[in-house]
CSV table of C-alpha atoms and ligand atoms in Angstrom, one decimal:
chain,number,residue,atom,x,y,z
A,1,MET,CA,34.1,-11.0,-13.8
A,2,ARG,CA,31.6,-8.2,-13.7
A,3,THR,CA,29.2,-10.5,-11.8
A,4,ARG,CA,31.9,-11.5,-9.4
A,5,SER,CA,32.9,-8.0,-8.5
A,6,GLY,CA,29.2,-7.0,-8.3
A,7,ARG,CA,28.7,-9.8,-5.8
A,8,ALA,CA,31.8,-8.8,-3.9
A,9,TRP,CA,30.5,-5.3,-3.7
A,10,ALA,CA,27.1,-6.5,-2.5
A,11,ALA,CA,28.8,-8.7,0.1
A,12,MET,CA,30.8,-5.7,1.3
A,13,ALA,CA,27.7,-3.6,1.5
A,14,ALA,CA,25.9,-6.3,3.4
A,15,LEU,CA,28.8,-6.6,5.8
A,16,CYS,CA,28.9,-2.8,6.3
A,17,ALA,CA,25.2,-2.8,7.0
A,18,ALA,CA,25.6,-5.6,9.5
A,19,LEU,CA,28.5,-3.9,11.2
A,20,MET,CA,26.6,-0.6,11.4
A,21,MET,CA,23.7,-2.4,13.0
A,22,SER,CA,25.8,-4.2,15.5
A,23,PHE,CA,27.5,-1.1,16.6
A,24,GLY,CA,24.3,0.8,16.7
A,25,PHE,CA,25.1,3.6,14.4
A,26,ALA,CA,22.6,3.0,11.6
A,27,PRO,CA,22.5,6.3,9.7
A,28,GLN,CA,19.1,7.5,11.0
A,29,ALA,CA,17.5,5.4,13.7
A,30,THR,CA,14.1,7.2,13.2
A,31,ALA,CA,14.3,7.4,9.4
A,32,ALA,CA,10.9,6.9,7.8
A,33,PRO,CA,10.3,3.6,6.0
A,34,ALA,CA,10.1,3.6,2.2
A,35,TRP,CA,6.7,4.3,0.7
A,36,PRO,CA,5.1,1.1,-0.7
A,37,VAL,CA,4.9,0.7,-4.5
A,38,MET,CA,1.7,-0.7,-5.9
A,39,SER,CA,0.2,-1.1,-9.3
A,40,ASN,CA,-2.5,-3.1,-11.2
A,41,GLY,CA,-2.6,-6.5,-9.5
A,42,SER,CA,-1.6,-5.3,-6.0
A,43,SER,CA,-4.0,-5.9,-3.1
A,44,GLY,CA,-4.3,-5.4,0.6
A,45,PRO,CA,-4.8,-2.6,3.1
A,46,ASP,CA,-2.3,-0.2,1.5
A,47,VAL,CA,-4.3,-0.5,-1.7
A,48,GLY,CA,-7.5,0.1,0.1
A,49,ALA,CA,-6.0,3.2,1.7
A,50,ALA,CA,-4.8,4.5,-1.7
A,51,GLN,CA,-8.3,4.0,-3.1
A,52,TYR,CA,-9.9,6.0,-0.2
A,53,LEU,CA,-7.3,8.7,-0.7
A,54,LEU,CA,-8.0,8.8,-4.5
A,55,ARG,CA,-11.7,9.1,-3.6
A,56,SER,CA,-10.8,12.0,-1.2
A,57,HIS,CA,-9.2,13.7,-4.2
A,58,GLY,CA,-12.5,13.4,-6.2
A,59,HIS,CA,-11.9,10.1,-8.1
A,60,ASP,CA,-15.0,8.0,-7.7
A,61,ILE,CA,-13.6,4.4,-7.4
A,62,ALA,CA,-14.4,1.5,-5.2
A,63,ALA,CA,-12.2,1.1,-2.1
A,64,ASP,CA,-12.1,-2.7,-2.3
A,65,GLY,CA,-8.4,-3.3,-1.6
A,66,ALA,CA,-7.8,-4.7,-5.1
A,67,PHE,CA,-5.8,-2.6,-7.6
A,68,GLY,CA,-7.5,-3.0,-10.9
A,69,PRO,CA,-8.0,-0.9,-14.1
A,70,GLY,CA,-10.4,1.5,-12.3
A,71,THR,CA,-7.7,2.3,-9.7
A,72,GLU,CA,-5.1,2.5,-12.4
A,73,ASN,CA,-7.1,5.0,-14.4
A,74,ALA,CA,-7.8,7.1,-11.3
A,75,THR,CA,-4.1,7.0,-10.4
A,76,ARG,CA,-3.1,8.3,-13.9
A,77,ALA,CA,-5.7,11.1,-13.7
A,78,PHE,CA,-4.5,12.0,-10.2
A,79,GLN,CA,-0.8,12.0,-11.4
A,80,GLU,CA,-1.6,14.2,-14.4
A,81,SER,CA,-3.4,16.6,-12.1
A,82,LYS,CA,-0.3,16.9,-10.0
A,83,GLY,CA,2.2,17.0,-12.9
A,84,TYR,CA,3.7,13.6,-11.9
A,85,ALA,CA,4.7,10.9,-14.4
A,86,ALA,CA,1.3,9.4,-15.2
A,87,ASP,CA,2.5,5.7,-15.0
A,88,GLY,CA,-0.4,4.4,-13.0
A,89,VAL,CA,2.0,3.2,-10.3
A,90,ILE,CA,1.6,4.6,-6.8
A,91,GLY,CA,5.1,4.9,-5.3
A,92,ALA,CA,7.5,7.4,-3.8
A,93,GLU,CA,6.5,10.3,-6.1
A,94,THR,CA,2.7,9.9,-5.8
A,95,TRP,CA,2.2,9.0,-2.1
A,96,PRO,CA,3.3,12.4,-0.7
A,97,GLY,CA,0.7,14.2,-2.9
A,98,LEU,CA,-2.0,11.6,-2.2
A,99,VAL,CA,-1.9,11.5,1.6
A,100,VAL,CA,-4.1,14.0,3.4
A,101,THR,CA,-3.5,15.1,7.0
A,102,VAL,CA,-6.5,14.1,9.2
A,103,ARG,CA,-7.2,14.6,12.9
A,104,GLU,CA,-10.0,14.2,15.4
A,105,GLY,CA,-13.2,15.8,14.2
A,106,ASN,CA,-12.5,15.2,10.5
A,107,SER,CA,-14.6,12.9,8.5
A,108,GLY,CA,-14.6,11.4,5.0
A,109,ASP,CA,-12.6,9.1,2.7
A,110,ALA,CA,-9.2,10.3,3.9
A,111,VAL,CA,-10.2,9.3,7.5
A,112,ALA,CA,-11.3,5.9,6.2
A,113,ALA,CA,-7.9,5.6,4.5
A,114,ALA,CA,-6.2,6.3,7.9
A,115,GLN,CA,-8.5,3.8,9.7
A,116,THR,CA,-7.7,1.2,7.0
A,117,VAL,CA,-3.9,1.4,7.5
A,118,LEU,CA,-4.2,1.7,11.3
A,119,ASN,CA,-6.1,-1.6,11.2
A,120,LYS,CA,-3.2,-3.1,9.2
A,121,HIS,CA,-1.2,-2.5,12.5
A,122,GLY,CA,-3.9,-4.3,14.6
A,123,TYR,CA,-6.1,-1.5,15.9
A,124,GLY,CA,-9.4,-3.0,14.8
A,125,LEU,CA,-11.2,0.3,14.1
A,126,ALA,CA,-14.5,0.6,12.3
A,127,VAL,CA,-13.7,2.0,8.9
A,128,ASP,CA,-16.5,4.6,9.1
A,129,GLY,CA,-14.7,7.7,8.0
A,130,GLN,CA,-15.3,9.4,11.3
A,131,PHE,CA,-12.2,10.5,13.2
A,132,GLY,CA,-13.4,10.1,16.7
A,133,PRO,CA,-11.6,9.5,20.0
A,134,GLY,CA,-11.0,5.8,19.2
A,135,THR,CA,-9.2,6.6,16.0
A,136,ALA,CA,-7.2,9.4,17.8
A,137,SER,CA,-6.1,7.0,20.5
A,138,ALA,CA,-5.1,4.4,17.9
A,139,ALA,CA,-3.1,7.1,16.1
A,140,ARG,CA,-1.3,8.2,19.3
A,141,SER,CA,-0.5,4.7,20.2
A,142,PHE,CA,1.0,4.0,16.8
A,143,GLN,CA,3.0,7.2,16.9
A,144,SER,CA,4.5,6.5,20.3
A,145,GLU,CA,5.3,2.9,19.2
A,146,GLN,CA,7.2,4.4,16.2
A,147,GLY,CA,9.0,7.1,18.2
A,148,LEU,CA,7.0,9.9,16.6
A,149,GLU,CA,5.4,12.8,18.4
A,150,ALA,CA,2.1,11.3,19.8
A,151,ASP,CA,-0.2,14.1,18.8
A,152,GLY,CA,-2.9,11.9,17.3
A,153,ILE,CA,-2.7,13.8,14.0
A,154,VAL,CA,-2.1,11.6,10.9
A,155,GLY,CA,0.2,13.9,8.9
A,156,PRO,CA,2.8,13.0,6.2
A,157,GLN,CA,5.3,11.4,8.5
A,158,THR,CA,2.7,9.3,10.3
A,159,TRP,CA,1.3,8.3,7.0
A,160,GLN,CA,4.7,7.2,5.8
A,161,HIS,CA,5.2,5.0,8.9
A,162,LEU,CA,1.7,3.6,8.6
A,163,LEU,CA,2.0,2.7,4.9
A,164,GLY,CA,5.7,1.8,4.8
A,165,GLN,CA,5.5,-1.0,7.3
A,166,GLY,CA,3.8,-4.3,7.2
A,167,GLY,CA,2.1,-4.5,10.5
A,168,SER,CA,0.9,-7.9,11.7
A,169,GLY,CA,-0.2,-9.1,8.3
A,170,GLY,CA,3.2,-8.7,6.8
A,171,GLY,CA,2.2,-6.2,4.2
A,172,ASP,CA,0.6,-6.4,0.8
A,173,HIS,CA,0.5,-9.1,-1.9
A,174,SER,CA,0.3,-8.9,-5.6
A,175,LEU,CA,-1.3,-11.0,-8.3
A,176,PRO,CA,1.4,-12.5,-10.6
A,177,ILE,CA,-0.3,-11.0,-13.7
A,178,ALA,CA,-2.0,-7.6,-14.0
A,179,ARG,CA,-5.4,-7.9,-12.5
A,180,ASP,CA,-7.4,-6.9,-15.6
A,181,ALA,CA,-5.6,-9.5,-17.7
A,182,LEU,CA,-7.3,-12.6,-16.3
A,183,SER,CA,-10.7,-13.3,-14.6
A,184,ARG,CA,-11.0,-14.6,-11.0
A,185,ASP,CA,-11.9,-18.0,-12.4
A,186,HIS,CA,-8.5,-18.3,-14.0
A,187,TYR,CA,-6.9,-18.2,-10.5
A,188,GLY,CA,-9.2,-21.0,-9.4
A,189,ALA,CA,-8.5,-23.4,-12.3
A,190,PRO,CA,-7.3,-26.9,-11.2
A,191,HIS,CA,-3.8,-28.0,-12.4
A,192,HIS,CA,-3.4,-31.1,-14.6
A,193,ASP,CA,-1.3,-33.2,-12.3
A,194,TYR,CA,0.1,-31.9,-8.9
A,195,PRO,CA,-0.9,-28.9,-6.8
A,196,ALA,CA,0.1,-25.9,-8.9
A,197,LEU,CA,-1.6,-23.3,-11.2
A,198,ASP,CA,-1.3,-22.6,-14.9
A,199,LEU,CA,-2.3,-19.2,-16.1
A,200,PRO,CA,-3.1,-18.7,-19.8
A,201,VAL,CA,-1.1,-15.6,-20.8
A,202,GLY,CA,0.7,-14.8,-24.0
A,203,THR,CA,4.4,-14.6,-24.5
A,204,GLY,CA,5.8,-11.3,-23.3
A,205,THR,CA,3.3,-10.7,-20.4
A,206,PRO,CA,4.9,-9.1,-17.4
A,207,VAL,CA,5.1,-11.5,-14.4
A,208,TYR,CA,5.2,-10.1,-10.8
A,209,ALA,CA,6.4,-11.4,-7.5
A,210,VAL,CA,3.4,-12.3,-5.3
A,211,ASP,CA,5.1,-11.8,-1.9
A,212,SER,CA,8.4,-10.2,-0.8
A,213,GLY,CA,11.5,-12.4,-0.8
A,214,VAL,CA,14.7,-13.2,-2.7
A,215,ALA,CA,14.5,-14.2,-6.3
A,216,ASN,CA,16.9,-16.6,-8.0
A,217,GLN,CA,16.9,-17.5,-11.7
A,218,ILE,CA,15.9,-20.9,-12.9
A,219,ASN,CA,17.0,-22.3,-16.3
A,220,ASN,CA,16.4,-26.0,-16.8
A,221,ASP,CA,14.5,-28.4,-19.1
A,222,ARG,CA,11.4,-28.6,-16.9
A,223,CYS,CA,10.8,-25.0,-15.8
A,224,GLY,CA,12.6,-23.4,-18.7
A,225,LEU,CA,13.4,-19.8,-17.8
A,226,GLY,CA,11.9,-19.0,-14.5
A,227,TYR,CA,12.4,-17.9,-10.9
A,228,GLU,CA,12.5,-19.5,-7.5
A,229,VAL,CA,11.5,-16.9,-4.9
A,230,ALA,CA,12.4,-17.7,-1.3
A,231,ALA,CA,9.6,-15.6,0.3
A,232,ASP,CA,9.7,-13.9,3.7
A,233,ASN,CA,6.6,-15.8,4.7
A,234,GLY,CA,8.6,-19.0,4.6
A,235,ALA,CA,7.2,-20.4,1.3
A,236,THR,CA,9.1,-20.9,-1.9
A,237,TYR,CA,7.3,-19.7,-5.0
A,238,TYR,CA,8.2,-21.1,-8.5
A,239,PHE,CA,7.4,-19.2,-11.7
A,240,CYS,CA,8.1,-21.1,-14.9
A,241,HIS,CA,8.2,-21.0,-18.8
A,242,PHE,CA,9.3,-17.3,-19.1
A,243,SER,CA,10.5,-15.9,-22.4
A,244,ALA,CA,12.9,-13.5,-20.5
A,245,HIS,CA,14.4,-13.1,-17.1
A,246,GLY,CA,14.0,-9.6,-15.7
A,247,VAL,CA,16.0,-9.6,-12.5
A,248,GLY,CA,19.3,-11.1,-11.5
A,249,SER,CA,19.8,-14.0,-9.0
A,250,GLY,CA,19.8,-12.9,-5.4
A,251,THR,CA,17.6,-9.8,-6.1
A,252,ARG,CA,15.3,-8.8,-3.2
A,253,VAL,CA,11.8,-8.3,-4.6
A,254,GLY,CA,8.7,-6.9,-3.1
A,255,PRO,CA,5.1,-7.9,-3.9
A,256,GLY,CA,4.4,-6.6,-7.4
A,257,ALA,CA,8.1,-6.4,-8.5
A,258,GLN,CA,8.4,-7.5,-12.1
A,259,LEU,CA,10.3,-10.7,-12.4
A,260,GLY,CA,10.4,-11.1,-16.1
A,261,LEU,CA,8.2,-11.9,-19.1
A,262,SER,CA,6.0,-15.0,-19.5
A,263,GLY,CA,6.6,-17.4,-22.4
A,264,ASN,CA,6.8,-21.0,-23.5
A,265,THR,CA,10.2,-22.3,-22.5
A,266,GLY,CA,11.0,-25.6,-20.8
A,267,ASN,CA,8.4,-28.5,-20.6
A,268,SER,CA,5.5,-26.5,-21.9
A,269,THR,CA,3.0,-27.1,-24.7
A,270,GLY,CA,1.9,-23.5,-25.2
A,271,PRO,CA,2.5,-20.0,-23.7
A,272,HIS,CA,1.4,-19.9,-20.1
A,273,LEU,CA,2.7,-19.0,-16.6
A,274,HIS,CA,3.1,-22.0,-14.2
A,275,ILE,CA,3.1,-21.2,-10.5
A,276,GLU,CA,3.9,-23.4,-7.5
A,277,ILE,CA,3.8,-22.6,-3.8
A,278,VAL,CA,5.9,-24.9,-1.6
A,279,ALA,CA,5.5,-24.6,2.2
A,280,GLY,CA,6.3,-27.0,4.9
A,281,GLY,CA,7.9,-29.3,2.4
A,282,ALA,CA,4.7,-29.8,0.4
A,283,ASN,CA,3.3,-28.4,-2.8
A,284,ARG,CA,0.3,-26.3,-1.8
A,285,CYS,CA,-2.8,-25.2,-3.9
A,286,PRO,CA,-2.1,-21.6,-5.0
A,287,GLN,CA,-5.8,-21.2,-6.0
A,288,PRO,CA,-7.3,-20.0,-2.6
A,289,TYR,CA,-4.3,-17.8,-2.0
A,290,LEU,CA,-4.4,-16.0,-5.3
A,291,GLN,CA,-8.2,-15.8,-5.4
A,292,ALA,CA,-8.0,-14.0,-2.0
A,293,ILE,CA,-5.5,-11.6,-3.4
A,294,TYR,CA,-7.7,-11.1,-6.4
A,295,ASP,CA,-10.6,-10.3,-4.0
A,296,GLY,CA,-8.5,-7.8,-2.0
A,297,SER,CA,-8.9,-9.9,1.1
A,298,ASN,CA,-6.2,-11.3,3.4
A,299,PRO,CA,-5.0,-14.7,1.9
A,300,PRO,CA,-4.7,-17.7,4.2
A,301,GLY,CA,-1.3,-18.5,5.7
A,302,VAL,CA,0.8,-20.4,3.2
A,303,GLY,CA,1.2,-23.3,5.6
A,304,ASP,CA,-2.6,-23.6,5.8
A,305,LEU,CA,-3.1,-23.9,2.1
A,306,PRO,CA,-4.5,-27.3,1.0
A,307,THR,CA,-2.2,-29.9,-0.5
A,308,SER,CA,-5.1,-31.5,-2.5
A,309,GLY,CA,-8.3,-30.5,-4.2
A,310,CYS,CA,-6.8,-28.4,-6.9
A,311,ILE,CA,-6.0,-31.2,-9.4
A,312,GLU,CA,-8.4,-32.0,-12.2
B,401,LIG,ZN1,1.8,-26.2,-14.9
């Protein structure tokens, strides 16, 4: 009964939101988007920007777009220096202290951070840390597109719009397991029968959503406890053999959201995480996709992933 009333409430809330949108009185039309949340295993331009910003605060880390243990340690040190909760996760509390206002004439890592996120929105700037006329014009163009004052200064509000929205690439991705837990080779290992991937992790390891979408629980003989995530990119991701579910069915998850804990349930001969990516009606090889995320580069489109070549 609790579940039913919860669903009813969610349905009502969704209806209200839909009505508000159709009548055009959303609470704040110009409200800033939510800050992204990222942690060990996340990758993409927002991670690269966070790394440049950490550098600008004196933390000597690589700005490679892949959130690993070095970035996590730097994040904790930064959080401690600010009196924030030192959880190593960059979210709504950490971002406002991390961003640095930059404008034409400035140079350095904070400028490189701004250029990195402007490029996420398609501006194609050289990430050279020099805030010249090209970067200023990109900033003004982005601001006017967002209904912000087009002054070309990247301040807190512009940062939040730059970071909180996906841009053309659709936002960041996450590895399914913390980046330091497995090597790159693990993400390239062939599967034993059909296109899929088995990751050797012990029972109780946190498992994260790779891309944003809606998660539904699985509980059957084959997958055991797991999740089917209908992703916003059109693919369906399957995660199998968990020891515990972490989120309810119908939960909207972002990349890096914890789904549950890995385990050995279902048709499994030892603790591991099984992952499938289904796109265009076919099982795709997750290997090139996850290795790109591991590398901090943009993964190929899910529909372009191969359907063979990842079976041993
Ligand atoms: Zn498998």
